[in-house]
CSV table of C-alpha atoms in Angstrom, one decimal:
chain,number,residue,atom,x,y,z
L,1,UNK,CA,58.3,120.0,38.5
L,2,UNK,CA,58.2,116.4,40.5
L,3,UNK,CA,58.6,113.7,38.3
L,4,UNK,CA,55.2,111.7,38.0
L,5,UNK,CA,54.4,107.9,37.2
L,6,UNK,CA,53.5,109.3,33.8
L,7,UNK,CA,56.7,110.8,33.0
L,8,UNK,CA,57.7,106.9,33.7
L,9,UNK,CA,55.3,105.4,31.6
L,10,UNK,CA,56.5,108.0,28.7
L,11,UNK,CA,59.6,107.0,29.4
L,12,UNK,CA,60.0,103.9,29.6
L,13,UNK,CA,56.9,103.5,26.9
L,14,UNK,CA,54.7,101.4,28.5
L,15,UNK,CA,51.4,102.2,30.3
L,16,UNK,CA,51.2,103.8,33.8
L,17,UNK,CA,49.3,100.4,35.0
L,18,UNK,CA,52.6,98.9,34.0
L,19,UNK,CA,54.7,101.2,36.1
L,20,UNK,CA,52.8,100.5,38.8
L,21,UNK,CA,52.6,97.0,38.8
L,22,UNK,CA,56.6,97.2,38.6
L,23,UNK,CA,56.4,99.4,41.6
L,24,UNK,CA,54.0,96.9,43.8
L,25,UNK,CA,55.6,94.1,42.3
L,26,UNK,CA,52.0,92.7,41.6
L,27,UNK,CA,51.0,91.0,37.9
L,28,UNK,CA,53.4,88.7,35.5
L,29,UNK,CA,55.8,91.3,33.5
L,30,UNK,CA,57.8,90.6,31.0
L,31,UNK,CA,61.1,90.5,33.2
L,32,UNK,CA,63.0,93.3,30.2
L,33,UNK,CA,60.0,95.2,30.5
L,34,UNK,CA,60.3,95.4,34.4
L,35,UNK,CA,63.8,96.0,33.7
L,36,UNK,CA,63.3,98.7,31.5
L,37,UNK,CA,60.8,100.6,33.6
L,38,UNK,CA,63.4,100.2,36.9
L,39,UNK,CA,66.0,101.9,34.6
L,40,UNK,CA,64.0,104.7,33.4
L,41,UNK,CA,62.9,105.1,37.4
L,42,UNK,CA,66.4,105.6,38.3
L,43,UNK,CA,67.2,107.5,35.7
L,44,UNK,CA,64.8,110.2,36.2
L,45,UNK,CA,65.0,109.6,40.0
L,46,UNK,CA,61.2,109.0,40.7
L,47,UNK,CA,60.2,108.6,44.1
L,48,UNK,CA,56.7,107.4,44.7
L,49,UNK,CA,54.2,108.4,47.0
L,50,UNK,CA,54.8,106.3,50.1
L,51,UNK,CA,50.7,106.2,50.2
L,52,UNK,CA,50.1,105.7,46.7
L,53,UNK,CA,52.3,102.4,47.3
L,54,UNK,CA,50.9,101.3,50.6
L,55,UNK,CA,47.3,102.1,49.4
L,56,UNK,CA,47.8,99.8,45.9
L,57,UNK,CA,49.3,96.9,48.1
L,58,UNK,CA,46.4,96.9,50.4
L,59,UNK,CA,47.8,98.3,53.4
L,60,UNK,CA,49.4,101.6,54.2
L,61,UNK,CA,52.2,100.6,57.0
L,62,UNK,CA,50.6,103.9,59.5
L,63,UNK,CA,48.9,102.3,62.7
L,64,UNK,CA,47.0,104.7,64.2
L,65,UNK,CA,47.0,105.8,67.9
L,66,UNK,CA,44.1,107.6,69.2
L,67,UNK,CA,44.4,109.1,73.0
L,68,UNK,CA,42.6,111.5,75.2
L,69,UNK,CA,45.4,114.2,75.4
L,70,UNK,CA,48.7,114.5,75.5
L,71,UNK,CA,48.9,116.4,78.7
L,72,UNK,CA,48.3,113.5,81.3
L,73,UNK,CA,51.8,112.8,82.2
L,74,UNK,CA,52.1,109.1,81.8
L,75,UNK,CA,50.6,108.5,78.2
L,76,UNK,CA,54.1,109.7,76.6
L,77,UNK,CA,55.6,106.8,78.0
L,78,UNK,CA,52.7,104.7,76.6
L,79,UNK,CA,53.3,106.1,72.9
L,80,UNK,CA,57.4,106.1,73.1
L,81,UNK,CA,56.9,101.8,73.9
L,82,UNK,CA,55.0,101.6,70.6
L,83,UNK,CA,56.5,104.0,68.5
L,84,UNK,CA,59.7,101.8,69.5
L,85,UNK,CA,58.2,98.8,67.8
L,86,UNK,CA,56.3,100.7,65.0
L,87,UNK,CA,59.6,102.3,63.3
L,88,UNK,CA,61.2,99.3,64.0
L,89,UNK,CA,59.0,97.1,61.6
L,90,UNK,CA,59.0,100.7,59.8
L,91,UNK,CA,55.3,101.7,60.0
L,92,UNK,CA,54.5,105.2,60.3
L,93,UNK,CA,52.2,106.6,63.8
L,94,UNK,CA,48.8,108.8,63.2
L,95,UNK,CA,48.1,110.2,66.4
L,96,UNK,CA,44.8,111.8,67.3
L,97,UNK,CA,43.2,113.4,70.5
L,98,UNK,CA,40.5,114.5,72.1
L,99,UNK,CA,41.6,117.8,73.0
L,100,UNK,CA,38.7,119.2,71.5
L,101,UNK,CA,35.8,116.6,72.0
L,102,UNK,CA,33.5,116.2,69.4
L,103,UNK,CA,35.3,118.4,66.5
L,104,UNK,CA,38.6,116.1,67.7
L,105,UNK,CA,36.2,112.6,67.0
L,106,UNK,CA,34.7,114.1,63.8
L,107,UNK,CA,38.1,114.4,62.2
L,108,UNK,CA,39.2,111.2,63.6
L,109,UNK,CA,36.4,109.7,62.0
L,110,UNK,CA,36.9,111.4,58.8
L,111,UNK,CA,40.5,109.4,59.0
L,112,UNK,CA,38.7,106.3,59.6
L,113,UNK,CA,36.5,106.6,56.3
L,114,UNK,CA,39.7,107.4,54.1
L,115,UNK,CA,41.4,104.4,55.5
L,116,UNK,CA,44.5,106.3,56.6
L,117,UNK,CA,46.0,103.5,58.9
L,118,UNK,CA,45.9,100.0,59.1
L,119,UNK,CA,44.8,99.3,62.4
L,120,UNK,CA,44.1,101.9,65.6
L,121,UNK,CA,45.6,101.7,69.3
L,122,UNK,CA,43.5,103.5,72.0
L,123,UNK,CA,44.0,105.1,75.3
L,124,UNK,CA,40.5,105.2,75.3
L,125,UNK,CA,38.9,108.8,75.4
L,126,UNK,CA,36.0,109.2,78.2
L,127,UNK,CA,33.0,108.0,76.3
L,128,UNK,CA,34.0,107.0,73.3
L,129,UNK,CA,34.1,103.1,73.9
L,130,UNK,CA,30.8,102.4,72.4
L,131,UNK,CA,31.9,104.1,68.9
L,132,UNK,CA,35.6,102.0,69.3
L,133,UNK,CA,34.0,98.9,69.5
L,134,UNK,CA,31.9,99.6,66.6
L,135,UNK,CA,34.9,100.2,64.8
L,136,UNK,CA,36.5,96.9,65.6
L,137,UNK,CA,33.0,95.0,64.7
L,138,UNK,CA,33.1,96.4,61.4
L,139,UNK,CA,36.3,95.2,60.9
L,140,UNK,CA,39.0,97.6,61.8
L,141,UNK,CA,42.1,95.7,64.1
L,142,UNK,CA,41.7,97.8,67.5
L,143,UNK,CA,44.0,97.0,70.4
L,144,UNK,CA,42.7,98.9,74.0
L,145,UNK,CA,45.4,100.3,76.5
L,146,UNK,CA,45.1,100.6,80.4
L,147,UNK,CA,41.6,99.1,79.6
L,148,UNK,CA,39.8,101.8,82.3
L,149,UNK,CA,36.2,100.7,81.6
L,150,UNK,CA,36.1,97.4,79.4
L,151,UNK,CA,33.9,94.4,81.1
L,152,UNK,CA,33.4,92.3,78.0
L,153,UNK,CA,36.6,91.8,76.5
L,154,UNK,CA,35.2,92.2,73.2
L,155,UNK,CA,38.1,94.5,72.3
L,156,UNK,CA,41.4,92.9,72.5
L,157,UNK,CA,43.4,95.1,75.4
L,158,UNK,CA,46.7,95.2,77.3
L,159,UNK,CA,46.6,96.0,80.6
L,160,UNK,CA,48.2,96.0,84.3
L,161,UNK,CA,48.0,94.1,87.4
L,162,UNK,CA,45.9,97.1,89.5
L,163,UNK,CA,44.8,94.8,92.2
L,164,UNK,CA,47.7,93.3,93.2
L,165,UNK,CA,49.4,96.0,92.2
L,166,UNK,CA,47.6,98.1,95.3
L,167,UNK,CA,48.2,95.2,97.1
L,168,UNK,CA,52.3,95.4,97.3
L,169,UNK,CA,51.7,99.1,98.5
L,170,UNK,CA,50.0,97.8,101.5
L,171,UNK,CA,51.8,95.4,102.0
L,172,UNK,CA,55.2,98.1,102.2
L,173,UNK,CA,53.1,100.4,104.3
L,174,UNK,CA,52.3,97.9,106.7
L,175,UNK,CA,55.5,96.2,106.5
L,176,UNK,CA,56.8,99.7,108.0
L,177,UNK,CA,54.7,99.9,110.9
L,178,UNK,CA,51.8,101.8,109.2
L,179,UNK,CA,47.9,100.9,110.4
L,180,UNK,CA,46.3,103.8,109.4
L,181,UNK,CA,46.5,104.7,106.0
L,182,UNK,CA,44.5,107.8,104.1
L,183,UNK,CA,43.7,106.5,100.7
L,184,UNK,CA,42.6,108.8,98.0
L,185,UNK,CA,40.8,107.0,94.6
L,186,UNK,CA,40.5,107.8,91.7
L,187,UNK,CA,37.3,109.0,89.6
L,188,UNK,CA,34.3,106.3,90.5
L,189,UNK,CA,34.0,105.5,87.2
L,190,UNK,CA,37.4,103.8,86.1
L,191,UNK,CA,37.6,100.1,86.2
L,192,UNK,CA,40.9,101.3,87.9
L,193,UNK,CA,39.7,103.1,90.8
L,194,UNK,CA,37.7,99.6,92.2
L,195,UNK,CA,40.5,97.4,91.4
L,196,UNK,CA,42.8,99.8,93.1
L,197,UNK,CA,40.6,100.1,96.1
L,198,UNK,CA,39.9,96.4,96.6
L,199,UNK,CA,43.4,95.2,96.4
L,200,UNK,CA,44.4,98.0,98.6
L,201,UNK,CA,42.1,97.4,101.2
L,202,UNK,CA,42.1,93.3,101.4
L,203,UNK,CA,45.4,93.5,102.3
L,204,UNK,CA,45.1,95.7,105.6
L,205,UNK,CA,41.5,93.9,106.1
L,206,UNK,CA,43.3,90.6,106.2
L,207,UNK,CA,46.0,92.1,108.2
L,208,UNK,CA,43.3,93.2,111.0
L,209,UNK,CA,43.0,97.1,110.0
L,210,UNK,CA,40.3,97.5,108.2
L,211,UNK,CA,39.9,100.9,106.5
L,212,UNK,CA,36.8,102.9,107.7
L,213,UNK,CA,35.0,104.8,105.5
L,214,UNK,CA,35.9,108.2,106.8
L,215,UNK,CA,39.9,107.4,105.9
L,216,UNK,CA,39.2,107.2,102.4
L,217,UNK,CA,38.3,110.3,99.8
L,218,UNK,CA,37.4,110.4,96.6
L,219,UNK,CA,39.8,111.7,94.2
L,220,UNK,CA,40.0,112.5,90.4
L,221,UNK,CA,43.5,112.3,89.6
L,222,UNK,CA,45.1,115.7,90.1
L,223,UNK,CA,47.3,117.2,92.5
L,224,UNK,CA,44.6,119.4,93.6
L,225,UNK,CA,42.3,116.6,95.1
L,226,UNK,CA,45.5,115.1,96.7
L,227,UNK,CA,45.9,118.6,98.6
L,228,UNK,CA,41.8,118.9,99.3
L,229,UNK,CA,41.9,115.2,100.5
L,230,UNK,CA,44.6,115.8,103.3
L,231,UNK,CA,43.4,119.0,104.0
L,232,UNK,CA,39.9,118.1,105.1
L,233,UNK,CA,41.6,115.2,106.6
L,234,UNK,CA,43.4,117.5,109.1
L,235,UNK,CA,40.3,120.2,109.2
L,236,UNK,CA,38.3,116.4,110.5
L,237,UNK,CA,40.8,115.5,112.9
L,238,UNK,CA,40.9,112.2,111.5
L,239,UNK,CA,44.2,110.3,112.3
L,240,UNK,CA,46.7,108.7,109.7
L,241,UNK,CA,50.1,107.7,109.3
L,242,UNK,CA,50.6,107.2,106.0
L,243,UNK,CA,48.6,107.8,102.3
L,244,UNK,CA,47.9,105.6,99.2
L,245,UNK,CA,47.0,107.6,96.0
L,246,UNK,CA,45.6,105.9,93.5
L,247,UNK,CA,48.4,108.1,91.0
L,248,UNK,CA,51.0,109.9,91.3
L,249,UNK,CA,49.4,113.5,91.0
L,250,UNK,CA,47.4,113.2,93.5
L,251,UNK,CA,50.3,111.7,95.7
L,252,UNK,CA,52.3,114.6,94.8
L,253,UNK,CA,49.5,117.1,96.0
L,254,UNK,CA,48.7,115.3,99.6
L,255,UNK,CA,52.3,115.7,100.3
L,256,UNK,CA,52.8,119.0,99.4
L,257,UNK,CA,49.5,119.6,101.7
L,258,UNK,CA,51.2,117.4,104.6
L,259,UNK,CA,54.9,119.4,104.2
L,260,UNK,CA,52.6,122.6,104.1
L,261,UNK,CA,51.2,122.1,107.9
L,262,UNK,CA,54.7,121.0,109.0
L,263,UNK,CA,54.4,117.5,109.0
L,264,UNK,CA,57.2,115.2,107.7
L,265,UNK,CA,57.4,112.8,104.8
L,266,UNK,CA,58.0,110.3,105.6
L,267,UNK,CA,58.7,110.3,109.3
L,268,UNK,CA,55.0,111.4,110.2
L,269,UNK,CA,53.3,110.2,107.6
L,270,UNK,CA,54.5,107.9,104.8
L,271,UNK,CA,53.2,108.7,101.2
L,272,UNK,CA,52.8,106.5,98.1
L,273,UNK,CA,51.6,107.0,94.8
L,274,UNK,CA,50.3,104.7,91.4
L,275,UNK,CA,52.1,104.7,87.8
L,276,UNK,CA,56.1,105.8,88.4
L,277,UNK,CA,56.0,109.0,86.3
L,278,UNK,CA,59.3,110.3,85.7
L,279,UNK,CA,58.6,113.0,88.5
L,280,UNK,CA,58.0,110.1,90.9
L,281,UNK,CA,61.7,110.0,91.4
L,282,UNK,CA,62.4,114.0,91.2
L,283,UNK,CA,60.4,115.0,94.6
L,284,UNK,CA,61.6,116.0,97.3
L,285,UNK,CA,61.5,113.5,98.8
L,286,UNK,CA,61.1,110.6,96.2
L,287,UNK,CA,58.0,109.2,95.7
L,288,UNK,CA,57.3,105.7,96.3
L,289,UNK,CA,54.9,104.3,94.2
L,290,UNK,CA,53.4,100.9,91.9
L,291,UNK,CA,55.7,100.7,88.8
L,292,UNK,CA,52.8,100.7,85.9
L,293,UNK,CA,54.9,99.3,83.1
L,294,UNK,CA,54.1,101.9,80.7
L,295,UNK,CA,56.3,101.4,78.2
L,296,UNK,CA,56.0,97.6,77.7
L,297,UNK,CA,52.3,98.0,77.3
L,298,UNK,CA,52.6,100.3,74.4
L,299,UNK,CA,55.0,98.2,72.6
L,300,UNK,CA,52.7,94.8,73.7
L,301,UNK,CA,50.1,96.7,71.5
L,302,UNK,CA,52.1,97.5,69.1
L,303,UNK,CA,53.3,93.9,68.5
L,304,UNK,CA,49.9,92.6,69.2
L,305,UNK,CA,48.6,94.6,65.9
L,306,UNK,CA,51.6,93.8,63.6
L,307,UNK,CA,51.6,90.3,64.7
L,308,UNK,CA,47.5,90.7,63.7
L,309,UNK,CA,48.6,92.3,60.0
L,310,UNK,CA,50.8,89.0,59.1
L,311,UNK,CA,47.8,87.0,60.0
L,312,UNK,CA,48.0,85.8,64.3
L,313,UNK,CA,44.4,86.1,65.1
L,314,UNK,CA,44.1,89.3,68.0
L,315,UNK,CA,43.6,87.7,71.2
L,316,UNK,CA,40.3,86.9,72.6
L,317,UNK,CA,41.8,87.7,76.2
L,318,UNK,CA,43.6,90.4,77.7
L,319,UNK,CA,47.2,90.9,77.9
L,320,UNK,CA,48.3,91.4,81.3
L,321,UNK,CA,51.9,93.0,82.4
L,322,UNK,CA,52.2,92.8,86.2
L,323,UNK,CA,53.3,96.2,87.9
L,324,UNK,CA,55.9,96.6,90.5
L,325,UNK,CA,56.9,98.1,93.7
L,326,UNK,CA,59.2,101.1,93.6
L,327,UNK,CA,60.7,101.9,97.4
L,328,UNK,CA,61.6,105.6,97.4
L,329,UNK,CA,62.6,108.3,100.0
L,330,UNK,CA,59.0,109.1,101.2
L,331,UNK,CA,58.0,106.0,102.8
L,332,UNK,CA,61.6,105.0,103.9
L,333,UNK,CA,64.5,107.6,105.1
């Protein structure tokens, strides 16, 4: 049988209120008492509950890390940056998702009202940003990531440079002689998709090649709409030299379509995705794309909560990590 705090407190003859106190080193003890109890401990090899201890300090040293699933190829990343700084400050990860909607959220929530975890990081979960913020008003520490959808920073969040980040791919596109690009967005309703769009499109606007309406195609993220967007490009007749994704996905799929129909990447038509998954650079030929910095916004949240715990007040404006252009095969031979 495991050896209990009673067995201790028998022990050691003192009360199991005593052993405890000894355990969370909280309350005056006589310092032979303490003693005493640390010997008998030893002795009998007692181990106790990692829970029980966090739980009767106040805090349980888990951070929890809810996201909307596991199979969208860049959150890993994401959760490897702050894991990193979580076992480093060793606190423990309790990772949910939304794999199965609202039976996923109602055990979540069940979490929430046990007070498993200290404080919660989010990928935020399509429609669940209402019920996040609640949580944070009520006084749970909540740190957003890739903040999609957020307009009132009321929710502390740690984000990238989208705009601009859109911006260096046209730039590179039209740096190598390209003026007619074929852009395909994201879903509507990411924050994401606009910023993407608008920083994509001032540049070749300001460069005197505006993009017409019929050159761009609404997209939602998968290699399947990146293969339907060049397709009924072609079907249209429509004329481009090059393509901005707004991910890699769906830059992966229009360049499969493009190598399907003969057409060369990148001497016919230059391709370029968003977020450098670790694919990005396995294609054939590499994909160039905007760098998201992943990783360092997992561990930025990660920090941002300790740093929260030990008392720094979560800030009341977003943290911002700029992205980066990555120059690959199939935009440049």
């Amino acid at each position: 049988m495991p050896i209990t705090i009673a067995d201790v407190a028998a022990r050691a003859k003192v009360s199991k209120t005593t052993v405890s106190r000894v355990l969370n080193g909280k309350g005056e003890l006589d310092e032979s008492t303490a003693a005493r109890v640390r010997a008998v401990i030893d002795e009998l090899g007692y181990v106790p509950s990692s829970r029980a201890v966090g739980l009767a300090r106040g805090r349980t040293r888990v951070v929890g890390m809810l996201v909307p699933s596991l199979t969208w190829p860049w959150i890993g990343e994401v959760i490897q940056g702050a894991v990193d700084v979580l076992e480093t400050e060793r606190y423990g990860l309790l990772l949910f998702t939304c794999n199965r909607g609202e039976e996923s959220m109602r055990q979540f929530g069940a979490q929430v009202s046990a007070k498993s975890f200290d404080g919660l990081l989010v990928i935020e979960p399509e429609g669940t940003l209402d019920y996040i913020a609640n949580l944070h008003r009520r006084g749970l520490p909540v740190v957003l990531i890739d903040d999609r959808d957020q307009t009132s920073g009321e929710i502390p969040s740690v984000g990238t440079t989208n705009h601009d980040g859109a911006g260096s791919a046209a730039r590179h596109l039209l740096g190598i002689g390209r003026r007619s690009p074929l852009v395909i967005t994201g879903p509507e309703r990411f924050g994401c998709t606009s910023q993407r769009t608008d920083g994509f499109a001032a540049v070749y606007a300001d460069a005197g090649h505006p993009i017409p309406a019929e050159r761009t195609s609404l997209g939602d993220f998968t290699v399947d709409c990146g293969i339907a967007a060049v397709q009924t490009a072609l079907a249209n007749n429509i004329t481009f030299d090059a393509v901005f994704a707004h991910n890699d996905l769906s830059a992966l799929g229009a360049m499969q379509a493009l190598q399907d129909t003969g057409r060369r990447v990148p001497q016919d038509v230059a391709v370029v995705g968003f977020d450098d998954i670790p694919t990005a650079a396995h294609t054939q030929p590499p994909l160039s794309t905007v760098h998201q910095p992943l990783r360092e916004m997992g561990e930025a949240a990660a920090r941002t909560l300790l740093a929260h715990f030990e008392g720094t007040p979560l800030p009341n404006r977003p943290t911002v990590i700029p992205a980066s252009f990555v120059t690959r095969g199939s935009t440049i031979e």
